[in-house]
Coordinates of C-alpha atoms in Angstrom, one line a residue:
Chain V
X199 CA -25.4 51.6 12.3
X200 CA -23.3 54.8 13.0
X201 CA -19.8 54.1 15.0
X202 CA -18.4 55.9 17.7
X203 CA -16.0 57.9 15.5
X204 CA -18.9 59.1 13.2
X205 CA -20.4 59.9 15.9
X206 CA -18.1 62.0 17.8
X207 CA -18.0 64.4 14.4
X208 CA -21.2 64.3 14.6
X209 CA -21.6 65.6 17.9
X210 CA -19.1 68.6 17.5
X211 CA -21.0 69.7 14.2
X212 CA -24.3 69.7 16.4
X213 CA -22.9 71.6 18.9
X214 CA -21.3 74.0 17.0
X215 CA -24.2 74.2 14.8
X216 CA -26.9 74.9 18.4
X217 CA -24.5 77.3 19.5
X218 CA -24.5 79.5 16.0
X219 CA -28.1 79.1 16.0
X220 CA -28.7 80.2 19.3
X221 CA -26.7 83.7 18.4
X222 CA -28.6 84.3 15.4
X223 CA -31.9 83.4 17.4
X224 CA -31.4 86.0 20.1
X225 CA -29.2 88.4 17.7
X226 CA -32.7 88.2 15.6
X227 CA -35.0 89.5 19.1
X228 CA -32.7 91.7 20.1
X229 CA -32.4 93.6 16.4
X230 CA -36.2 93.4 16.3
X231 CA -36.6 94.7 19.6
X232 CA -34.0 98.1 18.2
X233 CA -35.9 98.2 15.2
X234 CA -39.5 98.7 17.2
X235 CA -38.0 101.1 19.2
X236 CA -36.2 102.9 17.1
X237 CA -38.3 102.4 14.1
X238 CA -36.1 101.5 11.7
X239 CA -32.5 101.0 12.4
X240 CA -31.6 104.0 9.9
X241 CA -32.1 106.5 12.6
X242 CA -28.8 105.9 14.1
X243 CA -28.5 104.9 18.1
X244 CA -26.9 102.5 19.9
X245 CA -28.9 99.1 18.8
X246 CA -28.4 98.4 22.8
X247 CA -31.2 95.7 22.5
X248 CA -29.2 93.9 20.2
X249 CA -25.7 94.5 22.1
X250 CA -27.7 93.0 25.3
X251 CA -28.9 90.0 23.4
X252 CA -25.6 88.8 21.6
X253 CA -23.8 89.6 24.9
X254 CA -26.4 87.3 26.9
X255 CA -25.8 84.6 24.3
X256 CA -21.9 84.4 24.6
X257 CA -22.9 84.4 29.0
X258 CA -25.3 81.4 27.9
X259 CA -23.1 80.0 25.8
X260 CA -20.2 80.5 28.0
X261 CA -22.0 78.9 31.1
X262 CA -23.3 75.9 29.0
X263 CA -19.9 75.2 28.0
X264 CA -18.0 75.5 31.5
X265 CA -20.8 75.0 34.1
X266 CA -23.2 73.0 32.3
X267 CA -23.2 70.1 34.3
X268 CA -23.3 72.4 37.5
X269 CA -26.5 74.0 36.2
X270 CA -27.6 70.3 35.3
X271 CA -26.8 68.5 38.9
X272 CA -28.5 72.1 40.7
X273 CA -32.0 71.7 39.2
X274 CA -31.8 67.9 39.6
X275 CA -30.8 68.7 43.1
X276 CA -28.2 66.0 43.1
X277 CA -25.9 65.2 46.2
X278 CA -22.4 64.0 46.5
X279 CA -21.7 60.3 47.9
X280 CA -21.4 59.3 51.0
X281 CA -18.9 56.3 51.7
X282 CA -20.7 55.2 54.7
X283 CA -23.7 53.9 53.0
X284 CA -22.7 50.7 51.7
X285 CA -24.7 51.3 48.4
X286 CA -22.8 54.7 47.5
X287 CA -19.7 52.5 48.4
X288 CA -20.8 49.8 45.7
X289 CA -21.8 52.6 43.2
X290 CA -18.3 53.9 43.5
X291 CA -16.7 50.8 42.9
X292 CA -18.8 50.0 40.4
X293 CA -18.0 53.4 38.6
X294 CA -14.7 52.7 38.8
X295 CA -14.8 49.3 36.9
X296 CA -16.5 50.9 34.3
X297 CA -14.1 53.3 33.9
X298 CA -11.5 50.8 33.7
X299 CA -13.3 48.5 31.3
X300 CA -14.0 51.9 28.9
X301 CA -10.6 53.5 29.5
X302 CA -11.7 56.7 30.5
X303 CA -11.1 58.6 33.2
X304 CA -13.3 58.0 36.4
X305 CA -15.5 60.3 36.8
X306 CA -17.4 62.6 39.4
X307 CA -20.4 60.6 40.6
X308 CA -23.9 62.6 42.1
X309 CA -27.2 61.0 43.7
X310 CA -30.1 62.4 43.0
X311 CA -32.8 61.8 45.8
X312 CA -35.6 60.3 43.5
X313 CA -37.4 57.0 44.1
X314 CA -38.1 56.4 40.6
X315 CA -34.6 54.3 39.2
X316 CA -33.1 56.6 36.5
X317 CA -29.5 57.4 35.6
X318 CA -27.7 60.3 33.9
X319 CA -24.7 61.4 32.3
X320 CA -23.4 65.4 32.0
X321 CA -20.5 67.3 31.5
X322 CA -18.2 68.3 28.6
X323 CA -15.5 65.7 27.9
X324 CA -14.2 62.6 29.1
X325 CA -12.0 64.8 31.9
X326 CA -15.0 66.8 32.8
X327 CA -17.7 64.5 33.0
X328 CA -20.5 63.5 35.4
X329 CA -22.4 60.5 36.2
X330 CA -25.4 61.0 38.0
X331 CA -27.9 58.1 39.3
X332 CA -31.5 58.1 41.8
X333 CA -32.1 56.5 44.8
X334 CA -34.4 54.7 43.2
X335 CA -31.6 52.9 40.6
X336 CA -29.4 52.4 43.7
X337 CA -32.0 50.2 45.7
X338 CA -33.5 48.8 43.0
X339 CA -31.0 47.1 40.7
X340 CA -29.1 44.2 41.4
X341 CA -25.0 44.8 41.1
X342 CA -25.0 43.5 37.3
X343 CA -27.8 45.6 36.6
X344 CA -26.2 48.6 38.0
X345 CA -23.0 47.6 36.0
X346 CA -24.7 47.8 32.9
X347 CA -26.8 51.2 33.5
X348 CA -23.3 52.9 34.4
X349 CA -21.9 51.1 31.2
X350 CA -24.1 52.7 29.1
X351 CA -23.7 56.3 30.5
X352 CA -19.9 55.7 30.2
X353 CA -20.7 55.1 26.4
X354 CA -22.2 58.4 26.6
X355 CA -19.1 59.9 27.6
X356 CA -16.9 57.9 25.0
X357 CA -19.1 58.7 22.3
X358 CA -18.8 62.3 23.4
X359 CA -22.3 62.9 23.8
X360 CA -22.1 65.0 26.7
X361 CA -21.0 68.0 25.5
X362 CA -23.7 68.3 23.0
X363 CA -26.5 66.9 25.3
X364 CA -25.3 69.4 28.4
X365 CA -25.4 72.4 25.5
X366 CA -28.5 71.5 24.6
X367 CA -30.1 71.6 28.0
X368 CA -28.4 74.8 28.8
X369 CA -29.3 76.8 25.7
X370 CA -32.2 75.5 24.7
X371 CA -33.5 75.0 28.4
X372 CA -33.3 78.8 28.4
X373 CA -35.5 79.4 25.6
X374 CA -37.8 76.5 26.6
X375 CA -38.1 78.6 30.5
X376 CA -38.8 82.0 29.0
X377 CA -41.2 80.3 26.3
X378 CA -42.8 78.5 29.1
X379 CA -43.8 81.8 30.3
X380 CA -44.6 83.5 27.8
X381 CA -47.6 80.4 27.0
X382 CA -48.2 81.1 30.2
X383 CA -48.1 85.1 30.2
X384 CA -50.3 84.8 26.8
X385 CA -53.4 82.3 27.9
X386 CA -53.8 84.3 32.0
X387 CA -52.3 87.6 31.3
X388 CA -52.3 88.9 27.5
X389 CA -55.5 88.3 25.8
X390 CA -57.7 88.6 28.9
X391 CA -59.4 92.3 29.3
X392 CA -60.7 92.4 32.5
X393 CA -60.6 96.0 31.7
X394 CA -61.9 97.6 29.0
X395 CA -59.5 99.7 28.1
X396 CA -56.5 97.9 26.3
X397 CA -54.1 100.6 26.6
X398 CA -53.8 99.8 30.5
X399 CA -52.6 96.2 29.1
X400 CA -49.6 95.2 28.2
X401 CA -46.5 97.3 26.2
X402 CA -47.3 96.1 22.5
X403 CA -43.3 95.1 22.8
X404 CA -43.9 92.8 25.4
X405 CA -46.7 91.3 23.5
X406 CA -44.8 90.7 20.8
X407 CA -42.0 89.1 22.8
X408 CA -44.1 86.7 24.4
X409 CA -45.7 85.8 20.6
X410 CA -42.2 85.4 19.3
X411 CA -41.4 82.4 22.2
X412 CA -44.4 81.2 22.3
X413 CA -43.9 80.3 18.3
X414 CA -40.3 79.2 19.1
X415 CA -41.5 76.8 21.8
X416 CA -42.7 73.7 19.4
X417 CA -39.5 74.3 16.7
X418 CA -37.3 74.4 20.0
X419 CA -38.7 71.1 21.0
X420 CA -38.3 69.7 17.8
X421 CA -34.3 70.9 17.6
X422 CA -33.6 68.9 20.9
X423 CA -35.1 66.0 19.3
X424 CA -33.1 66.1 16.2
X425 CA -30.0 67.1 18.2
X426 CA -30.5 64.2 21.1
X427 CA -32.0 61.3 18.3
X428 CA -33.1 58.2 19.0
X429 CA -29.6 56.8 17.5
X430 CA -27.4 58.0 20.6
X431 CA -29.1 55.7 22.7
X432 CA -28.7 52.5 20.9
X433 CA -25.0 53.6 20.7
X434 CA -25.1 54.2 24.0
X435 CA -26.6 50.9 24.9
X436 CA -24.4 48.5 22.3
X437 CA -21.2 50.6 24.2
X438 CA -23.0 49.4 27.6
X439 CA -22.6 45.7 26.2
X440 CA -19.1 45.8 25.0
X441 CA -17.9 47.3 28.4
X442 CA -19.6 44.8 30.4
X443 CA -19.9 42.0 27.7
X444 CA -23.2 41.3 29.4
X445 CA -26.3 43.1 27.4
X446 CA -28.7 40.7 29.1
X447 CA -28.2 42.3 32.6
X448 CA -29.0 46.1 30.5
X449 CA -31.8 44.4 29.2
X450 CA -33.3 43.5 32.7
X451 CA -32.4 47.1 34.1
X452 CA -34.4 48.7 31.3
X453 CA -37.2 46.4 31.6
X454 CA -37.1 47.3 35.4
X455 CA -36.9 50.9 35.2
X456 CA -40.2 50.8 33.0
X457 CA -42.2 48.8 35.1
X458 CA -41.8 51.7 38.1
X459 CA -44.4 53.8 36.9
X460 CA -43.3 57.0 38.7
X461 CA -41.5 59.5 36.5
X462 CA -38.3 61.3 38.1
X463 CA -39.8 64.4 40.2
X464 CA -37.5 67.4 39.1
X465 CA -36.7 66.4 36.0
X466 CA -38.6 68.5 32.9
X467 CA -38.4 69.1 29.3
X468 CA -34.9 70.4 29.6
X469 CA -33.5 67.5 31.1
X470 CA -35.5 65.0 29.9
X471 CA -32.9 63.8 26.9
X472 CA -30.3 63.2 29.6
X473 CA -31.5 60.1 31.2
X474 CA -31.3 56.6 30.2
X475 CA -35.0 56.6 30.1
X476 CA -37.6 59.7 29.6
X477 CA -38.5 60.5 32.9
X478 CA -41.2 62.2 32.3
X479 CA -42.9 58.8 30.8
X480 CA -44.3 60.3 27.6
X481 CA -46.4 58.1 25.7
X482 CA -44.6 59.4 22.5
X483 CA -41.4 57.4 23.1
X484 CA -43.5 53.9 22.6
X485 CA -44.6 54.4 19.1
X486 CA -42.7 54.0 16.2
X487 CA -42.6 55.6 12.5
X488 CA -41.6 58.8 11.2
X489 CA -43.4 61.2 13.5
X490 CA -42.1 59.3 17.1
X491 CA -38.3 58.8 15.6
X492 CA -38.4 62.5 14.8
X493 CA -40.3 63.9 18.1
X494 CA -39.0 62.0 20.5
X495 CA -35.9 62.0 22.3
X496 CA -36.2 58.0 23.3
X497 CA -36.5 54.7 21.6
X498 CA -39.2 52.3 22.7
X499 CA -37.8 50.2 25.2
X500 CA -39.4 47.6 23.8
X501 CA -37.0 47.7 20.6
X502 CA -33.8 48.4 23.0
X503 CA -34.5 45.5 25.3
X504 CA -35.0 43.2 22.1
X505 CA -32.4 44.5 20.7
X506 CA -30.0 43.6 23.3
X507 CA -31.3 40.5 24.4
X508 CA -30.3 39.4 20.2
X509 CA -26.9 40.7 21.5
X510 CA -27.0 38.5 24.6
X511 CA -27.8 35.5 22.2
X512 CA -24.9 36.5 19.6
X513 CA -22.3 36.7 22.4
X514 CA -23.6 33.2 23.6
X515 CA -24.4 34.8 27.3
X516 CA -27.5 33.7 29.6
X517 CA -31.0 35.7 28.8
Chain W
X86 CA 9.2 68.1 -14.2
X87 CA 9.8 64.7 -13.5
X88 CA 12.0 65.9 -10.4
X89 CA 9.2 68.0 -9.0
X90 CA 7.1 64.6 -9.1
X91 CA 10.1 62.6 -7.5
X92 CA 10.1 65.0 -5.0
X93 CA 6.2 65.0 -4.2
X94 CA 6.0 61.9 -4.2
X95 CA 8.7 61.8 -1.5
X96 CA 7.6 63.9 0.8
X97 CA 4.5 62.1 0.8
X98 CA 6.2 59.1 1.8
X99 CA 7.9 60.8 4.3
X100 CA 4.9 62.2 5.9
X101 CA 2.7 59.2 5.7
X102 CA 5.9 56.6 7.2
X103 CA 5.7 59.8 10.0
X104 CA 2.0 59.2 10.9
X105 CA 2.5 55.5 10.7
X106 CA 5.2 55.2 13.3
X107 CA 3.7 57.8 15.7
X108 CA 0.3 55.7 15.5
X109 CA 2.0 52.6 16.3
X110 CA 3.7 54.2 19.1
X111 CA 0.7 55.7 20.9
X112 CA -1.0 52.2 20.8
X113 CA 2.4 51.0 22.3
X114 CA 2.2 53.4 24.5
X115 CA -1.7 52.5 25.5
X116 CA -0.5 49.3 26.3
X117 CA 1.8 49.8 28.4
X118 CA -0.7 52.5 30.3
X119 CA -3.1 49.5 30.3
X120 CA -0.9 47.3 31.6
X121 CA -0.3 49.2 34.3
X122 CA -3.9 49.7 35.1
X123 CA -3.8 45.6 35.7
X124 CA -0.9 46.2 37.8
X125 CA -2.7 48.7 40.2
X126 CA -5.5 46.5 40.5
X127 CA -3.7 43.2 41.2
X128 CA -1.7 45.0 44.0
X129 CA -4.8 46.4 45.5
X130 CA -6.4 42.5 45.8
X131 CA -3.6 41.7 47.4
X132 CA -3.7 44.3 49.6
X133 CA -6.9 43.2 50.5
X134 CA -6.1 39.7 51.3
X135 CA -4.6 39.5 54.6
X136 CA -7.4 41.3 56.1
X137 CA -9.7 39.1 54.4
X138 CA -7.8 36.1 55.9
X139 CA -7.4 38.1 59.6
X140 CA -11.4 38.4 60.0
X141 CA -12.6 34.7 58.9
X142 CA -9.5 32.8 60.4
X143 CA -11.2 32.7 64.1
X144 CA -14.3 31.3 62.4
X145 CA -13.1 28.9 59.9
X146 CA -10.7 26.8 62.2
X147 CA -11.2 23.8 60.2
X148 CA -10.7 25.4 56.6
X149 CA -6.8 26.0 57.3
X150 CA -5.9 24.4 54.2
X151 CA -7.9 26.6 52.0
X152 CA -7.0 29.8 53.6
X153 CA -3.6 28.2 53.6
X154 CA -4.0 28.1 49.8
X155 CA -5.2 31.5 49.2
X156 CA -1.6 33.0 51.3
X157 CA 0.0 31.2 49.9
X158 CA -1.2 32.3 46.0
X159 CA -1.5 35.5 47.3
X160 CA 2.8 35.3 48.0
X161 CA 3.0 33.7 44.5
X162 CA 1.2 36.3 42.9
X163 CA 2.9 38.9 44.6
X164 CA 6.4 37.8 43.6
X165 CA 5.6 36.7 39.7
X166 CA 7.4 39.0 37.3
X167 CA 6.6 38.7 33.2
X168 CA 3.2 39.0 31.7
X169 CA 2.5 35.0 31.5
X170 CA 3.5 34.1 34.8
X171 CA 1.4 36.7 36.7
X172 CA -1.5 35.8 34.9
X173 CA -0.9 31.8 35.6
X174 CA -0.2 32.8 39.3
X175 CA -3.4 35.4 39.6
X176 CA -5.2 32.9 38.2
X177 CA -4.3 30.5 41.0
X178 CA -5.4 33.5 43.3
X179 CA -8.7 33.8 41.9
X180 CA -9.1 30.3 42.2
X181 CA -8.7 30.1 45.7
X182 CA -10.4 32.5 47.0
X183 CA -13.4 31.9 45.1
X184 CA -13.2 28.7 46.8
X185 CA -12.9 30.0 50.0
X186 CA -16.0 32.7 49.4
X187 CA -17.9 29.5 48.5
X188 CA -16.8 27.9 51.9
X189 CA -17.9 31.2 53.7
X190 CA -21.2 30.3 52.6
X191 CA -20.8 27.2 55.0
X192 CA -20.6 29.5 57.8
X193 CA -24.0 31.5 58.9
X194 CA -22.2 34.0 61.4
X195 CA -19.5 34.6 58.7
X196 CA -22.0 34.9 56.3
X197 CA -24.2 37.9 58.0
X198 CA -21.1 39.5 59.2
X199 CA -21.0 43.3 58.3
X200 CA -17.4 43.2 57.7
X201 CA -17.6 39.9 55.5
X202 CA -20.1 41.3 53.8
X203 CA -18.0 44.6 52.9
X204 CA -15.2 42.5 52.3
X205 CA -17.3 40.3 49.6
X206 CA -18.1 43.8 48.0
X207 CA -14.4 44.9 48.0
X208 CA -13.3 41.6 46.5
X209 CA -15.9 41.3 43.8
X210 CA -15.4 45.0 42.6
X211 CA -11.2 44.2 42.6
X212 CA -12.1 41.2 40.5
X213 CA -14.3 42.5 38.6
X214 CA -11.6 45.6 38.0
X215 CA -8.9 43.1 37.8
X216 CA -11.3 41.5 34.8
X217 CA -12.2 44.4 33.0
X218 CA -8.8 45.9 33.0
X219 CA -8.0 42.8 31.1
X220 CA -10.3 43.2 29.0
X221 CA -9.6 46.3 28.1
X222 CA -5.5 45.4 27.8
X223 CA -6.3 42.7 25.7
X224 CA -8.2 44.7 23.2
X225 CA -5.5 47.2 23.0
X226 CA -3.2 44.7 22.3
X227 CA -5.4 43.2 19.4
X228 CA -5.2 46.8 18.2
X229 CA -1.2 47.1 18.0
X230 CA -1.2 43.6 16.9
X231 CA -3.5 43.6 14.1
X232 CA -1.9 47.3 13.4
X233 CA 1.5 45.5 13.1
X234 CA 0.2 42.7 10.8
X235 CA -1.9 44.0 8.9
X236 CA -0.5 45.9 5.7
X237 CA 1.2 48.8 5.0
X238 CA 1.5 49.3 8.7
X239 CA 3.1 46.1 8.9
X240 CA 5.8 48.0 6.9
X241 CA 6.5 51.0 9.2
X242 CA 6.7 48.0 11.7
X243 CA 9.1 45.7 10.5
X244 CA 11.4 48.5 9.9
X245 CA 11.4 50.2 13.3
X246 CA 11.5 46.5 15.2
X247 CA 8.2 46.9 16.8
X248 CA 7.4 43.9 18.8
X249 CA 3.7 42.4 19.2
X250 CA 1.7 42.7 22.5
X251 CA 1.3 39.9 25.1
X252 CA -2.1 38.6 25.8
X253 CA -3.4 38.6 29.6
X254 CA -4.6 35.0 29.3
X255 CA -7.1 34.1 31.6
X256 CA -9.5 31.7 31.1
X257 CA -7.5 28.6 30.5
X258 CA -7.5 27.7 34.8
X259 CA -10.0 29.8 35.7
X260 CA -12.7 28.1 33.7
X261 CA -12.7 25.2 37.0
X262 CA -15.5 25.5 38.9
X263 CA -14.4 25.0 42.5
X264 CA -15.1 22.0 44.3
X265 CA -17.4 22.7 47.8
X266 CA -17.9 19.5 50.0
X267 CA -21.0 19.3 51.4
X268 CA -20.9 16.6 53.5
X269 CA -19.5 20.1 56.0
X270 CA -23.1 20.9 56.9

């Protein structure tokens, strides 16, 4: 088992490490993209392609790093609390317990209009971070329950896995969009010839664009796994139990969150990793071995609830 | 030669009784921070109390002697000074009012009152911060302590006087289940 300090190292070499590879991928397209035009690079000019791509990285990189969790909470279409509702009043308190019981400071909290119950954690560190929950968590859960949920995205914060996770959806969701499209570009727009002639087609450069992201798109998938790992939730979850020294009431919330079937609405391969649960339901997640614990970015539930419930009996608390 | 060794192996022992001492004062220092942390969260219960006692008075006439009880915790509470007597006299707070919220069950009209209802939430997150921010002192006191006993720190410690934390005891009253009559119904 992996403690919080490893952990935090941990993180900051992944992000470090996403954020060089991320340069080198788009430094790589844009010198490609000078070499095509220019044949080879010999034959002097400005390599502008290349100037445009590294510059378009540090924006990226720049944007995932200061506005991460604004680009996150805009294409979740979260909303700010209102104190009137009594739930958003007990969600507030509730946050703020947590943040007592973890130290940390309290942070910003969002809603996210989504039946399904499903909770979230974003931002860059511990002064900067963001706690985001449905609609569906809020009605749903009981006050303990609730507790627990926000526990364990408060471990997410203390293990400093925000930075890395808000990176990742930034950067990588940018490569996963325009490889996305270029799938799509290739099966309805490249290879089809409703004309005859191909030279009315596509530029070649373009072609080979789309070819290059569509080939990125599985080793991209792959990296978020790797980066996100199956380890950072149990963390996550044995942090939830030593905040609320109650890993039964965690337990129930999980097994309540699987049993809605509905996955969260907006959320999508680029967001996926930041929830307590996959939203997206994929049947992945449930299987274990070698293949699952490298492809998928959660544990079975299954294993998480058992293993907190053996928590639950350790700390001699009610099941 | 052997002076060039002397001196390494002073300055060594310089820097490392540095790092010592500035560890055990930033965990002195989180103690005290999570200390106060308790502190804002006891005054804000019993800033909540007297409205609490204002909106169920009219409907619990014959409970005087509980809500009696809570005030007059609540004045304890408010006037206890060192570590150990606030937690005795909080703990006499909690007490009471858990027994009167157990006597508000009693009370139908109290019971789906809006404003109770709020007030139940108010009270259970303040005890609830009231508990986890002694949780959370308490574990940074077994830090410091363990830091100061354990060795070489304990060195460092002994040298520069450092005293050990106070626990927040807590569960030695509160452990009581309150007593409800029924016969009331």
């Amino acid at each position: 088992m992996t403690d919080i300090y490893s952990q935090q190292k941990r993180n900051r070499r992944l992000t470090i490490i996403l954020i060089a590879a991320f340069f080198i991928i788009l430094g790589i397209m844009g010198y490609s993209i000078d070499s095509y035009t220019y044949g080879t690079l010999k034959a002097t000019g400005l390599p502008v392609a290349t100037i445009v791509a590294l510059s378009l990285a540090s924006i990226n990189g720049l944007v995932a790093y200061y506005y991460g969790d604004s680009v996150v909470l805009f294409s979740l279409r979260a909303q700010q609390l209102q104190f009137e509702n009594p739930l958003h009043k007990r969600l507030h308190n509730i946050v703020t317990e947590m943040a007592l019981a973890s130290g940390l400071p309290m942070p910003k909290i969002y809603v996210i209009p989504d039946p399904a119950p499903n909770a979230f954690a974003t931002g860059r560190d511990p002064r900067h971070a963001v706690v985001g929950v449905t609609e569906g968590l809020l009605n749903n859960m009981s006050r303990e329950e609730l507790q627990a949920v926000i526990a364990h995205e408060m471990g997410h914060i203390k293990n400093q896995d925000i930075l890395l996770m808000t990176v990742v959806t930034v950067l990588v969701g940018t490569i996963v969009l325009l490889s996305d499209w270029a799938v799509r570009a290739w099966k309805f727009g490249g290879v089809r010839t409703r004309r005859s002639s191909r030279s009315k087609g596509m530029h070649p450069l373009i072609i080979l664009i789309i070819i290059l992201f569509a080939l990125l798109a599985p080793v991209l998938s792959r990296i978020i796994a790797m980066a996100v790992s199956r380890q950072r939730e149990y963390l996550a979850d044995a942090s939830s139990a030593e905040f609320t020294r109650n890993p039964a009431a965690l337990a129930n919330a999980l097994e309540k969150i699987t049993k809605v079937a509905s996955p969260v609405s907006r959320a999508h391969k680029g967001t996926a990793h930041l929830f307590i649960s996959d939203p997206l339901h994929r049947s992945l997640d449930n299987k274990e071995g070698l293949l699952a614990d490298a492809l998928s970015t959660h544990p079975p539930i299954e294993k998480r609830i058992e293993r907190l419930r053996r928590m639950a009996y350790s700390y001699g608390g009610k099941v | 030669m052997f002076g060039w060794i002397f001196l390494g192996v002073l300055v060594v022992l310089v820097v490392w009784t540095i790092v010592m001492y500035n560890n055990l004062v930033t965990l002195q220092n989180q103690v005290k921070n999570a200390w106060q942390q308790i502190d804002v969260q006891l005054k804000r219960r019993h800033d909540l109390i007297p409205n609490l006692v204002n909106t169920v008075k009219g409907a619990m006439e014959f409970e005087k002697e509980t809500l009696s009880k809570v005030i007059e915790a609540r004045a304890r509470a408010v006037g206890a000074q060192t570590v150990s007597g606030k937690a005795e006299a909080e703990n006499m707070l909690t007490q009471a009012l858990s027994k009167l919220f157990a006597l508000v069950e009693n009370y139908p009209d109290l019971k789906s009152n809006q404003n109770i209802l709020q007030f139940q939430e108010e009270l259970t997150s303040t005890e609830n911060r009231v508990g986890f921010a002694r949780q959370f002192y308490n574990d940074i006191v077994a830090q410091f302590n363990i830091k100061q006993g354990v060795f070489p720190s304990n060195i460092i410690a002994g040298l520069f006087g450092f005293k050990e934390g106070e626990y927040f005891q807590a569960e030695t009253v509160a452990k009581e289940v309150p007593k409800v009559d029924l016969s009331l119904k």
